[in-house]
Amino acid sequence: RNFSQSVSCLTPAADSDFPSLVEEDHKLTRIVIRHELEDARETKKNNESNDSVIDWNGSLNNLSYSVLTQFRVLYNISVLSEALIQLLVIMELRCSEDYSLFISQGVIEDHLKILLEQIRQRTDIDDLDFTDYERTVFEEIFSLFIGHYKKRVRDDAPWFLPLRENISSIESIFHTIYTLFQLKICSNQSTSKILLEDTIKTRLQMDINDSFSVHPFVFQDRNDIQLNAVRKFLEFVEKLAESMSIIKKYQELFASFNVSYIKICFFEPNSAGDHLTEVTRCLLKNMTDYLQKYAKPMVKATSSIYDPNLIQSSRVLLKLYLCLKRIITALRDTLETRDWQTNAFEFKLIDYHNWFSPTMKFLLEGFVAQIRQAMERAVEDDNEVFHDEDFIRYSQSSKAATNLCMKLCQEWESVDYPDINIRYIALIKLTNTICEQCQHYARRTAHKLAENEYFTDLNRTRSFDVSKKLCILVNDIEYFKQRLLSSLPDLLHFSSVIDKMIENYESTGFQQTKVTLERLINTAENEMNDVIKLIFEHVATLFCVSLKDKILKYYKDEKCKKVEPMKDINQYIDQEILLKLYEGLEKVQYSRVACAIRVKVLQCLREFLPSQEPPDFYVRVLQSFDRLAAYFETVCREEQHIPGSPCEEITIFQRTLQQYALSTEQ
């Protein structure tokens, strides 16, 4: 194409020919810009690029610019008309199949800015003095331009799902269309606005269909395939649920063109709400038999070993349920009450909790299996080795198990399932499972202590290394008690669930359930306390050798009538035993470990008490022992300001000493 030859043939025309000249300018501009686009296509082909999008920046080369400028100057076409014609040509070519991939939204915006700048420079912006041809062509191309957004063009972002990163793309399109309306070039804007509403609805429907066609979401009976398909669907629903955080922004954005984004996307026929309903119901129907197969222990004798498919399926269904709940809550909160009440009956997804009813018991079994698995691992993993320099009060296994169990309880409560009967069953099942597993944890710990599985060679292990490990065991058990068992009534909302059952069935008999559950918790706590006591007995036993030497030396010093012979024992117990044990224990355990050490000290004192000594020897021992007894009375108090109950072992030993002091006959 030789534009310079074309220009040389141009001759001036009379003013009466001006409308036809604008039409010729339109044709010439279309030829010039097509030439630019073909050059861009050729450049891409020479670069051997596989990208289907051709990135034209909207500018003209020198020759193209010269041709259009000469035509405008020669025939006295205004700069404003030239800007309008160039914008219209770009809009027109954007709508064509041949060139839609060449022209980005940014190029359209740039040329619109040029037109707006020319309008701004006019003295009378209300009278732009466009010809009838320009107005007619604008109306035709504007209608075509609006309609071309019925499907995605080039790199335009989809309008569904609502995503924060897509807002700017949609705003750009809407701003361009709004600005073109504001020019008031169209003679019949109402028709264009109706076309725009129809375009938006069609585009949203197309983007919704595209979103659900990316994955077929076919749920088959084969385990892996089915579960993987469910996971893919869940990823999509999670993304949709997350998008609800900006649904209000989308609603406001589309409302500027008299379109309810929420209504079109979720309430109208074949909307996202209908698609979600169809796929979710299909999924739940197919998964009922699948879950029933795996909702049983793999090994009958060990109730904590479940097929992993049960736990995985339960987690997937929980997330799906919570996502649907989040979507519905967000839509209800975004719409005004009247709009929600008007449209809710068309929203099939609102019945989602009824669809989950057949699978809810299996979902609950997944929670139970996961709790059992977590507690089982806590027992298996509590052989962690701790070094002297480590300042650790709890093992990672106990903290992980406790926190996971609490998280599972919180997740179950977040379901807030409307059927109170299912919540009642869950209350009993989860409480019973956690109490049962805490008792199992305590029994396994006691068994490992009895079999000395924690330390296979005590002779090579220093007493404080051993006691440090045992103190961590105590803290772990206390952690389970305080963080998990004691918090169950609040975590699982005992009172509200029981009250609701009483209200539903008009029977106070359910109050006994609460009493039974609290008794279960107390039983588990008592069994764990017994294990703590057993552990402290082991801790005290570790100091037997050193205590024996100290006590034998003490009795020897008493025979020699040394001053304050019990002082070394007292100081050793206080500084070398209890103080170091306190460093590894929580404060609640101080009195308990002190009581265990007291029992062991009394055993050693009785065992090594010399016989056949003169009465004054036993008098001195009794006096020294009274001071030791007073010390133990203080450190064994559960509350420092409240005296503890009398220790029977101390009373018995004191009576023995008194008898020896009164008689020389042993």
XYZ file of C-alpha atoms in Angstrom:
666
model
C 0.000 0.000 0.000
C 1.498 3.360 -0.996
C -0.151 6.049 1.111
C 1.965 8.873 -0.386
C 0.485 8.204 -3.837
C -3.026 8.281 -2.392
C -2.395 11.614 -0.725
C -1.097 13.210 -3.931
C -4.467 12.539 -5.592
C -6.421 14.397 -2.915
C -7.960 17.746 -3.917
C -9.766 20.360 -1.813
C -13.553 20.150 -1.645
C -16.344 22.595 -0.953
C -17.858 22.930 2.532
C -21.019 21.214 1.329
C -19.003 18.035 0.883
C -17.801 18.005 4.518
C -20.000 15.102 5.778
C -18.770 12.889 2.946
C -15.195 13.962 3.704
C -15.595 12.797 7.306
C -16.806 9.476 5.939
C -13.749 9.326 3.659
C -11.553 10.192 6.632
C -13.180 7.309 8.514
C -12.425 4.907 5.652
C -8.858 6.156 5.313
C -8.247 5.891 9.057
C -9.556 2.312 9.018
C -7.153 1.461 6.153
C -4.205 3.106 7.921
C -4.804 1.405 11.276
C -5.374 -1.965 9.606
C -2.037 -1.456 7.885
C -0.456 -0.859 11.316
C -2.047 -4.028 12.689
C -0.882 -6.112 9.722
C 2.642 -4.800 10.258
C 2.363 -5.922 13.885
C 1.177 -9.351 12.706
C 4.107 -9.632 10.295
C 6.580 -8.621 12.990
C 5.197 -11.299 15.301
C 5.434 -13.897 12.531
C 9.063 -12.965 11.827
C 9.857 -13.309 15.526
C 8.321 -16.799 15.422
C 6.291 -16.103 18.544
C 3.654 -18.662 19.559
C 1.664 -16.144 21.590
C -1.821 -15.651 20.089
C -2.021 -12.109 21.502
C -0.325 -9.398 19.395
C 0.748 -6.468 21.503
C 0.098 -3.291 19.468
C 0.697 -0.135 21.494
C -1.822 1.999 19.566
C 0.682 4.409 18.017
C 1.093 5.160 14.283
C 4.344 5.119 12.348
C 5.561 8.315 10.680
C 4.075 7.546 7.278
C 0.640 6.674 8.665
C 0.643 9.771 10.835
C 1.671 11.950 7.860
C -1.085 10.581 5.608
C -3.851 11.206 8.143
C -2.511 14.646 9.056
C -2.324 15.762 5.407
C -5.897 14.601 4.799
C -7.147 16.428 7.892
C -5.323 19.677 7.022
C -6.203 19.551 3.351
C -9.919 19.111 3.994
C -10.091 21.169 7.173
C -11.233 18.296 9.403
C -11.091 19.253 13.055
C -8.657 17.663 15.486
C -11.707 16.694 17.587
C -13.262 14.798 14.659
C -9.941 13.124 13.929
C -9.670 11.954 17.577
C -13.250 10.625 17.503
C -12.761 8.807 14.186
C -9.525 7.143 15.340
C -11.198 6.000 18.583
C -14.186 4.628 16.642
C -11.937 2.716 14.221
C -10.022 1.143 17.116
C -13.293 0.216 18.864
C -14.651 -1.213 15.601
C -11.543 -3.308 14.913
C -11.492 -4.520 18.518
C -14.937 -6.022 17.828
C -13.779 -7.890 14.692
C -12.534 -11.477 14.797
C -9.488 -10.571 12.679
C -8.105 -7.916 15.005
C -9.646 -8.466 18.459
C -6.378 -9.971 19.772
C -4.372 -6.919 18.630
C -6.089 -4.190 20.622
C -5.890 -4.125 24.404
C -8.185 -2.253 26.754
C -5.264 0.069 27.480
C -5.062 1.190 23.824
C -8.774 2.058 23.868
C -8.298 4.030 27.092
C -5.368 5.963 25.615
C -7.339 7.045 22.549
C -10.331 7.933 24.700
C -8.070 10.215 26.754
C -6.958 11.968 23.553
C -10.607 12.586 22.610
C -11.454 13.848 26.101
C -8.503 16.247 26.024
C -9.752 17.712 22.734
C -13.235 18.113 24.209
C -11.770 19.816 27.294
C -10.147 22.432 25.065
C -13.481 23.365 23.488
C -15.045 26.603 24.669
C -18.522 25.041 24.641
C -18.332 21.397 25.683
C -22.124 21.068 25.474
C -22.024 21.666 21.697
C -19.363 19.422 20.171
C -20.689 20.047 16.653
C -20.329 16.448 15.443
C -21.808 15.705 12.021
C -24.807 13.424 11.531
C -22.465 10.864 10.004
C -20.238 10.906 13.096
C -23.220 10.521 15.396
C -24.688 7.682 13.323
C -21.387 5.823 13.091
C -20.721 6.378 16.807
C -24.094 4.873 17.700
C -23.531 1.826 15.475
C -19.985 1.174 16.654
C -20.812 1.893 20.303
C -23.576 -0.739 20.200
C -21.164 -3.172 18.552
C -18.501 -2.272 21.117
C -20.836 -2.886 24.066
C -21.967 -6.204 22.613
C -18.437 -7.498 22.056
C -17.951 -7.725 25.846
C -20.432 -10.609 25.953
C -17.375 -12.828 25.817
C -13.816 -12.394 27.002
C -11.598 -10.572 24.542
C -7.826 -10.728 24.518
C -6.494 -10.433 28.094
C -9.672 -9.119 29.727
C -10.106 -10.628 33.190
C -13.136 -12.866 33.847
C -16.024 -11.218 35.702
C -16.687 -14.365 37.731
C -15.260 -15.453 40.237
C -15.066 -12.158 42.112
C -11.328 -11.655 42.574
C -9.525 -8.621 43.894
C -6.898 -8.788 41.147
C -9.623 -8.602 38.453
C -11.378 -5.496 39.748
C -9.100 -3.042 37.926
C -9.767 -4.748 34.569
C -13.551 -4.601 35.065
C -13.397 -1.024 36.343
C -11.433 -0.027 33.246
C -14.096 -1.471 30.930
C -16.952 0.068 32.879
C -15.200 3.434 33.081
C -14.676 3.453 29.310
C -18.333 2.642 28.626
C -19.554 5.152 31.213
C -17.367 7.889 29.703
C -18.663 7.162 26.201
C -22.222 7.477 27.526
C -21.324 10.827 29.092
C -20.339 12.222 25.676
C -24.070 12.147 24.834
C -23.405 11.478 21.171
C -26.020 8.695 21.033
C -29.504 9.826 20.097
C -31.106 6.907 21.960
C -29.119 6.169 25.104
C -31.886 4.084 26.682
C -31.499 1.451 23.941
C -27.743 1.350 24.508
C -28.247 0.944 28.260
C -30.640 -1.971 27.721
C -28.031 -3.522 25.426
C -25.378 -2.988 28.115
C -27.490 -4.713 30.790
C -28.052 -7.653 28.461
C -24.322 -7.781 27.650
C -23.358 -7.837 31.334
C -25.845 -10.614 32.107
C -24.686 -12.680 29.124
C -21.016 -12.159 29.986
C -21.561 -13.152 33.626
C -23.435 -16.274 32.575
C -20.660 -17.197 30.163
C -17.938 -16.666 32.787
C -19.926 -18.743 35.292
C -20.237 -21.584 32.783
C -16.525 -21.332 31.985
C -15.649 -21.492 35.694
C -17.555 -24.730 36.159
C -16.320 -26.284 32.921
C -12.616 -25.940 33.749
C -12.888 -29.201 35.724
C -15.542 -31.798 34.901
C -16.095 -32.539 38.621
C -17.006 -36.155 37.866
C -17.165 -38.250 41.023
C -16.496 -41.915 40.365
C -16.524 -44.902 42.691
C -12.807 -45.628 42.557
C -11.153 -44.349 45.728
C -8.266 -42.227 44.509
C -10.038 -40.817 41.483
C -13.103 -39.866 43.498
C -11.185 -38.239 46.340
C -8.963 -36.317 43.921
C -12.024 -35.065 42.039
C -13.566 -33.942 45.318
C -10.364 -32.104 46.246
C -10.356 -30.263 42.915
C -13.949 -29.229 43.426
C -13.118 -28.132 46.977
C -10.259 -25.947 45.708
C -12.738 -24.191 43.444
C -15.328 -23.726 46.213
C -12.652 -22.468 48.631
C -11.629 -19.877 46.063
C -15.260 -18.845 45.655
C -15.716 -18.629 49.434
C -12.602 -16.461 49.745
C -13.944 -14.184 47.017
C -16.912 -13.360 49.239
C -14.650 -10.914 51.072
C -15.000 -8.540 48.089
C -18.495 -9.474 46.904
C -19.802 -6.145 48.192
C -17.321 -4.290 45.975
C -18.540 -6.233 42.911
C -22.161 -5.609 43.849
C -21.516 -1.850 43.996
C -19.489 -1.884 40.777
C -22.192 -3.583 38.703
C -24.988 -1.612 40.379
C -23.693 1.488 38.562
C -25.214 -0.059 35.410
C -28.419 -1.184 37.123
C -27.274 -4.813 37.432
C -27.375 -6.885 40.634
C -24.204 -8.956 40.510
C -25.331 -11.243 43.330
C -28.754 -11.902 41.843
C -27.413 -12.804 38.400
C -24.525 -14.920 39.708
C -26.365 -16.770 42.459
C -30.149 -16.504 42.200
C -31.108 -16.698 38.537
C -31.532 -20.006 36.622
C -28.283 -21.705 35.610
C -26.371 -19.420 37.960
C -23.341 -20.315 40.074
C -25.791 -21.146 42.846
C -27.486 -23.743 40.636
C -24.158 -25.184 39.483
C -22.897 -25.452 43.070
C -26.133 -27.112 44.102
C -25.983 -29.689 41.328
C -22.329 -30.623 41.843
C -22.518 -30.672 45.656
C -25.575 -32.919 45.731
C -23.972 -35.266 43.212
C -20.794 -35.370 45.297
C -22.594 -36.117 48.568
C -24.736 -38.806 46.972
C -21.682 -40.590 45.577
C -19.683 -40.273 48.791
C -22.218 -41.801 51.193
C -21.396 -45.428 50.298
C -17.735 -44.530 49.945
C -17.602 -43.148 53.493
C -19.606 -46.005 54.958
C -16.982 -48.411 53.678
C -14.115 -46.621 55.405
C -15.836 -45.434 58.605
C -14.755 -48.541 60.517
C -11.471 -49.367 62.261
C -9.039 -51.264 60.037
C -7.979 -53.426 63.001
C -10.774 -54.388 65.384
C -8.490 -54.730 68.401
C -7.026 -51.242 67.968
C -9.742 -48.654 67.611
C -7.332 -45.839 66.775
C -6.230 -47.315 63.425
C -8.601 -46.094 60.706
C -8.326 -46.044 56.962
C -6.747 -42.679 56.033
C -9.499 -42.211 53.430
C -11.993 -41.672 56.262
C -9.999 -38.844 57.813
C -9.185 -37.267 54.452
C -12.793 -37.479 53.269
C -14.041 -36.063 56.545
C -11.649 -33.093 56.251
C -12.736 -32.444 52.682
C -16.447 -32.553 53.566
C -15.907 -30.280 56.567
C -14.147 -27.680 54.427
C -16.846 -27.930 51.763
C -19.595 -27.450 54.348
C -17.857 -24.436 55.915
C -17.201 -22.885 52.490
C -20.873 -23.154 51.520
C -21.828 -21.697 54.874
C -19.429 -18.801 54.342
C -20.776 -18.107 50.846
C -24.393 -18.014 51.998
C -23.603 -15.873 55.047
C -21.699 -13.361 52.909
C -24.504 -13.091 50.353
C -27.125 -12.631 53.069
C -25.025 -9.982 54.821
C -24.335 -8.093 51.579
C -27.916 -7.890 50.363
C -30.436 -5.747 52.135
C -32.889 -7.742 54.257
C -35.754 -7.138 51.858
C -33.715 -8.228 48.813
C -32.582 -11.383 50.606
C -36.106 -12.306 51.647
C -37.349 -11.696 48.106
C -34.665 -13.763 46.378
C -33.763 -16.433 48.953
C -36.529 -18.808 47.827
C -34.829 -18.966 44.392
C -31.484 -19.788 46.010
C -31.266 -23.590 46.003
C -27.923 -23.581 47.798
C -29.609 -22.390 50.983
C -30.649 -26.002 51.726
C -27.050 -27.225 51.796
C -27.188 -28.455 55.410
C -30.020 -30.855 54.539
C -27.913 -32.436 51.797
C -25.148 -33.132 54.319
C -27.468 -34.942 56.715
C -26.740 -38.523 55.455
C -22.960 -37.940 55.517
C -22.754 -35.957 58.760
C -22.329 -39.068 60.921
C -19.375 -40.142 58.760
C -17.913 -36.670 58.930
C -18.135 -36.978 62.720
C -16.437 -40.401 62.597
C -13.571 -38.721 60.790
C -13.198 -36.298 63.709
C -13.191 -39.223 66.155
C -10.595 -41.109 64.117
C -8.348 -38.061 63.919
C -8.550 -37.467 67.692
C -7.638 -41.086 68.382
C -4.808 -40.924 65.907
C -3.431 -37.723 67.457
C -3.499 -39.126 70.997
C -1.950 -42.401 69.859
C 0.930 -40.508 68.299
C 1.427 -38.525 71.506
C 2.139 -41.792 73.344
C 4.369 -43.138 70.586
C 6.379 -39.920 70.251
C 7.002 -39.182 73.939
C 10.428 -40.848 73.866
C 12.018 -37.599 72.716
C 15.551 -37.048 74.007
C 16.240 -33.765 75.790
C 19.723 -32.419 76.385
C 20.967 -30.781 79.571
C 21.019 -27.314 78.035
C 17.431 -27.563 76.755
C 14.911 -25.553 78.746
C 11.791 -27.470 77.792
C 8.693 -27.976 79.910
C 6.546 -29.859 77.392
C 7.225 -32.349 74.648
C 6.252 -31.325 71.142
C 4.127 -34.466 70.775
C 1.830 -33.601 73.694
C 1.410 -29.974 72.627
C 0.695 -31.004 69.051
C -1.872 -33.619 70.120
C -3.602 -31.290 72.596
C -3.759 -28.371 70.187
C -5.013 -30.599 67.367
C -7.785 -32.050 69.546
C -8.827 -28.543 70.615
C -8.745 -27.384 66.997
C -10.925 -30.326 65.957
C -13.483 -29.492 68.662
C -13.510 -25.852 67.558
C -13.908 -26.877 63.923
C -16.837 -29.107 64.793
C -18.506 -26.281 66.689
C -17.888 -23.936 63.757
C -20.126 -26.230 61.685
C -23.010 -25.202 63.962
C -25.174 -27.869 62.348
C -28.880 -26.959 62.696
C -30.005 -30.496 63.619
C -29.619 -30.514 67.414
C -29.763 -34.324 67.485
C -26.535 -34.552 65.495
C -24.894 -31.975 67.750
C -26.043 -33.969 70.781
C -24.555 -37.180 69.370
C -21.330 -35.323 68.580
C -21.180 -33.898 72.105
C -21.311 -37.392 73.616
C -19.042 -39.005 71.034
C -16.292 -36.386 71.094
C -16.271 -36.082 74.889
C -16.218 -39.839 75.338
C -13.441 -40.231 72.753
C -11.212 -37.553 74.274
C -11.705 -38.867 77.830
C -11.079 -42.419 76.651
C -7.909 -41.407 74.823
C -6.609 -39.371 77.775
C -7.061 -42.443 79.969
C -5.359 -44.562 77.325
C -2.481 -42.068 77.249
C -2.184 -42.256 81.048
C -2.252 -46.077 81.062
C 0.338 -46.345 78.321
C 2.581 -43.931 80.208
C 2.156 -45.931 83.421
C 2.966 -49.146 81.568
C 6.107 -47.660 80.039
C 7.166 -46.469 83.490
C 6.596 -49.913 84.967
C 8.595 -51.541 82.176
C 11.248 -48.807 82.376
C 10.871 -48.143 78.637
C 11.828 -44.492 78.996
C 15.374 -45.312 80.194
C 16.760 -48.731 79.367
C 19.980 -48.299 81.373
C 19.452 -46.334 84.558
C 22.971 -47.096 85.763
C 24.389 -44.973 82.955
C 21.875 -42.155 83.337
C 22.280 -39.423 85.913
C 19.305 -39.000 88.208
C 18.612 -35.430 87.137
C 18.671 -36.324 83.434
C 16.074 -38.971 84.183
C 14.000 -36.764 86.465
C 14.004 -34.029 83.808
C 12.375 -36.397 81.355
C 9.884 -37.548 83.981
C 9.047 -33.936 84.871
C 8.254 -33.281 81.208
C 5.943 -36.300 81.266
C 4.154 -34.786 84.266
C 3.814 -31.434 82.488
C 2.503 -33.203 79.396
C -0.204 -34.968 81.390
C -1.123 -31.729 83.157
C -1.224 -29.998 79.769
C -3.764 -32.537 78.530
C -5.807 -32.092 81.704
C -5.860 -28.307 81.879
C -5.888 -27.393 78.202
C -8.087 -30.177 76.861
C -10.120 -32.064 79.466
C -10.995 -29.064 81.635
C -11.980 -26.978 78.617
C -14.300 -29.570 77.026
C -17.533 -28.145 78.549
C -16.739 -24.783 76.927
C -15.207 -26.142 73.714
C -18.241 -28.322 72.971
C -20.827 -26.011 74.562
C -22.265 -28.583 76.959
C -24.874 -26.243 78.450
C -26.275 -24.797 75.213
C -26.590 -28.216 73.513
C -28.244 -29.827 76.555
C -30.583 -26.840 77.009
C -31.607 -27.072 73.357
C -32.358 -30.795 73.718
C -34.451 -30.094 76.834
C -36.324 -27.388 74.914
C -36.896 -29.585 71.846
C -38.109 -32.662 73.694
C -39.575 -30.902 76.741
C -37.679 -33.270 79.013
C -35.227 -32.494 81.808
C -33.782 -36.002 81.537
C -31.049 -34.682 79.266
C -29.572 -32.845 82.250
C -28.284 -36.231 83.397
C -26.213 -36.422 80.201
C -24.292 -33.347 81.280
C -23.664 -34.916 84.701
C -22.461 -38.130 83.043
C -20.112 -36.270 80.710
C -18.658 -34.244 83.583
C -18.154 -37.498 85.500
C -16.303 -38.927 82.499
C -13.996 -35.922 82.526
C -13.399 -36.259 86.281
C -12.634 -39.966 85.908
C -10.077 -39.258 83.189
C -8.514 -36.468 85.260
C -8.284 -38.730 88.327
C -6.603 -41.468 86.328
C -4.120 -38.965 84.954
C -3.489 -37.673 88.497
C -2.729 -41.234 89.578
C -0.120 -41.495 86.835
C 1.405 -38.177 87.925
C 1.664 -39.585 91.435
C 3.303 -42.722 90.033
C 5.794 -40.637 88.059
C 6.757 -38.673 91.160
C 7.329 -41.932 93.001
C 9.791 -42.836 90.248
C 11.400 -39.405 90.544
C 11.808 -39.857 94.291
C 13.236 -43.354 93.822
C 15.973 -41.912 91.614
C 17.361 -40.074 94.655
C 17.421 -43.118 96.928
C 21.169 -43.703 96.644
C 22.120 -40.116 97.430
C 19.510 -39.902 100.222
C 20.781 -43.141 101.744
C 24.304 -41.748 102.026
C 23.054 -38.461 103.501
C 20.825 -40.189 106.064
C 23.509 -42.655 107.168
C 25.864 -39.714 107.675
C 23.135 -37.876 109.589
C 22.624 -40.743 112.060
C 26.380 -40.940 112.513
C 26.513 -37.214 113.293
C 23.658 -37.572 115.785
C 25.613 -40.236 117.616
C 28.525 -37.800 117.808
C 26.127 -35.109 119.072
C 27.093 -32.644 116.322
C 25.267 -29.316 116.106
C 22.344 -29.250 113.623
C 23.208 -32.582 112.019
C 19.922 -32.576 110.018
C 20.917 -29.330 108.297
C 22.780 -31.103 105.470
C 19.777 -33.316 104.658
C 17.385 -30.357 104.823
C 19.614 -28.265 102.566
C 20.156 -31.147 100.131
C 16.405 -31.740 99.787
C 15.664 -28.033 99.418
C 18.505 -26.914 97.139
C 19.653 -30.037 95.331
C 16.397 -31.909 94.850
C 13.253 -29.772 95.039
C 14.695 -26.551 93.639
C 16.060 -28.337 90.571
C 12.845 -30.279 90.097
C 10.844 -27.043 90.349
C 12.836 -25.689 87.399
C 11.332 -28.359 85.161
C 7.784 -28.370 86.551
C 4.767 -26.133 86.414
C 3.944 -24.521 89.757
C 0.826 -26.646 90.220
C 3.102 -29.691 90.635
C 5.396 -28.270 93.345
C 3.432 -29.622 96.305
C 2.919 -33.007 94.633
C 6.587 -33.660 93.973
C 7.447 -32.414 97.479
C 5.015 -34.963 98.938
C 6.640 -37.739 96.898
C 10.113 -36.744 98.123
C 8.772 -36.558 101.693
C 7.506 -40.144 101.490
C 10.873 -41.350 100.155
C 12.815 -39.464 102.871
C 10.614 -41.008 105.576
C 11.156 -44.466 104.109
C 14.915 -43.978 104.202
C 14.831 -42.536 107.740
C 12.846 -45.527 108.987
C 14.908 -48.036 107.056
C 18.274 -46.817 108.349
C 17.220 -45.807 111.890
C 19.832 -47.398 114.203
C 18.687 -49.726 116.948
C 20.138 -50.269 120.418
C 20.995 -46.564 120.856
C 20.561 -44.689 124.158
C 17.260 -42.814 124.679
C 18.856 -39.376 124.359
C 19.882 -40.285 120.783
C 16.242 -40.738 119.802
C 15.318 -37.544 121.611
C 17.831 -35.647 119.458
C 16.588 -37.394 116.300
C 13.015 -36.487 117.204
C 13.958 -32.835 117.725
C 15.840 -32.698 114.421
C 13.026 -34.518 112.637
C 10.405 -32.079 113.948
C 12.224 -29.285 112.101
C 12.329 -31.404 108.919
C 8.631 -32.224 109.330
C 7.838 -28.511 109.657
C 9.792 -27.843 106.452
C 7.863 -30.536 104.566
C 4.549 -29.240 105.937
C 5.325 -25.908 104.277
C 6.569 -27.150 100.892
C 3.797 -29.747 100.587
C 0.995 -27.195 100.852
C -1.161 -26.868 97.720
C -1.972 -23.299 98.757
C 0.806 -21.520 100.631
C -1.562 -19.680 102.976
C -3.596 -22.803 103.822
C -2.007 -25.468 106.087
C -1.961 -28.940 104.566
C -3.619 -32.010 106.057
C -1.529 -34.039 108.574
C 0.871 -36.601 107.072
C 0.240 -40.042 108.537
C 3.784 -41.271 107.766
C 5.275 -38.385 109.764
C 2.981 -39.067 112.707
C 3.915 -42.761 112.722
C 7.651 -42.008 112.598
C 7.346 -39.441 115.382
C 5.557 -41.995 117.581
C 8.262 -44.560 116.858
C 10.962 -42.117 117.944
C 8.980 -41.186 121.053
C 8.683 -44.833 122.037
C 12.421 -45.383 121.558
C 13.182 -42.283 123.588
C 11.097 -43.529 126.531
C 12.591 -47.009 126.637
C 15.995 -48.600 126.222
C 14.423 -51.858 125.194
C 14.040 -52.188 121.451
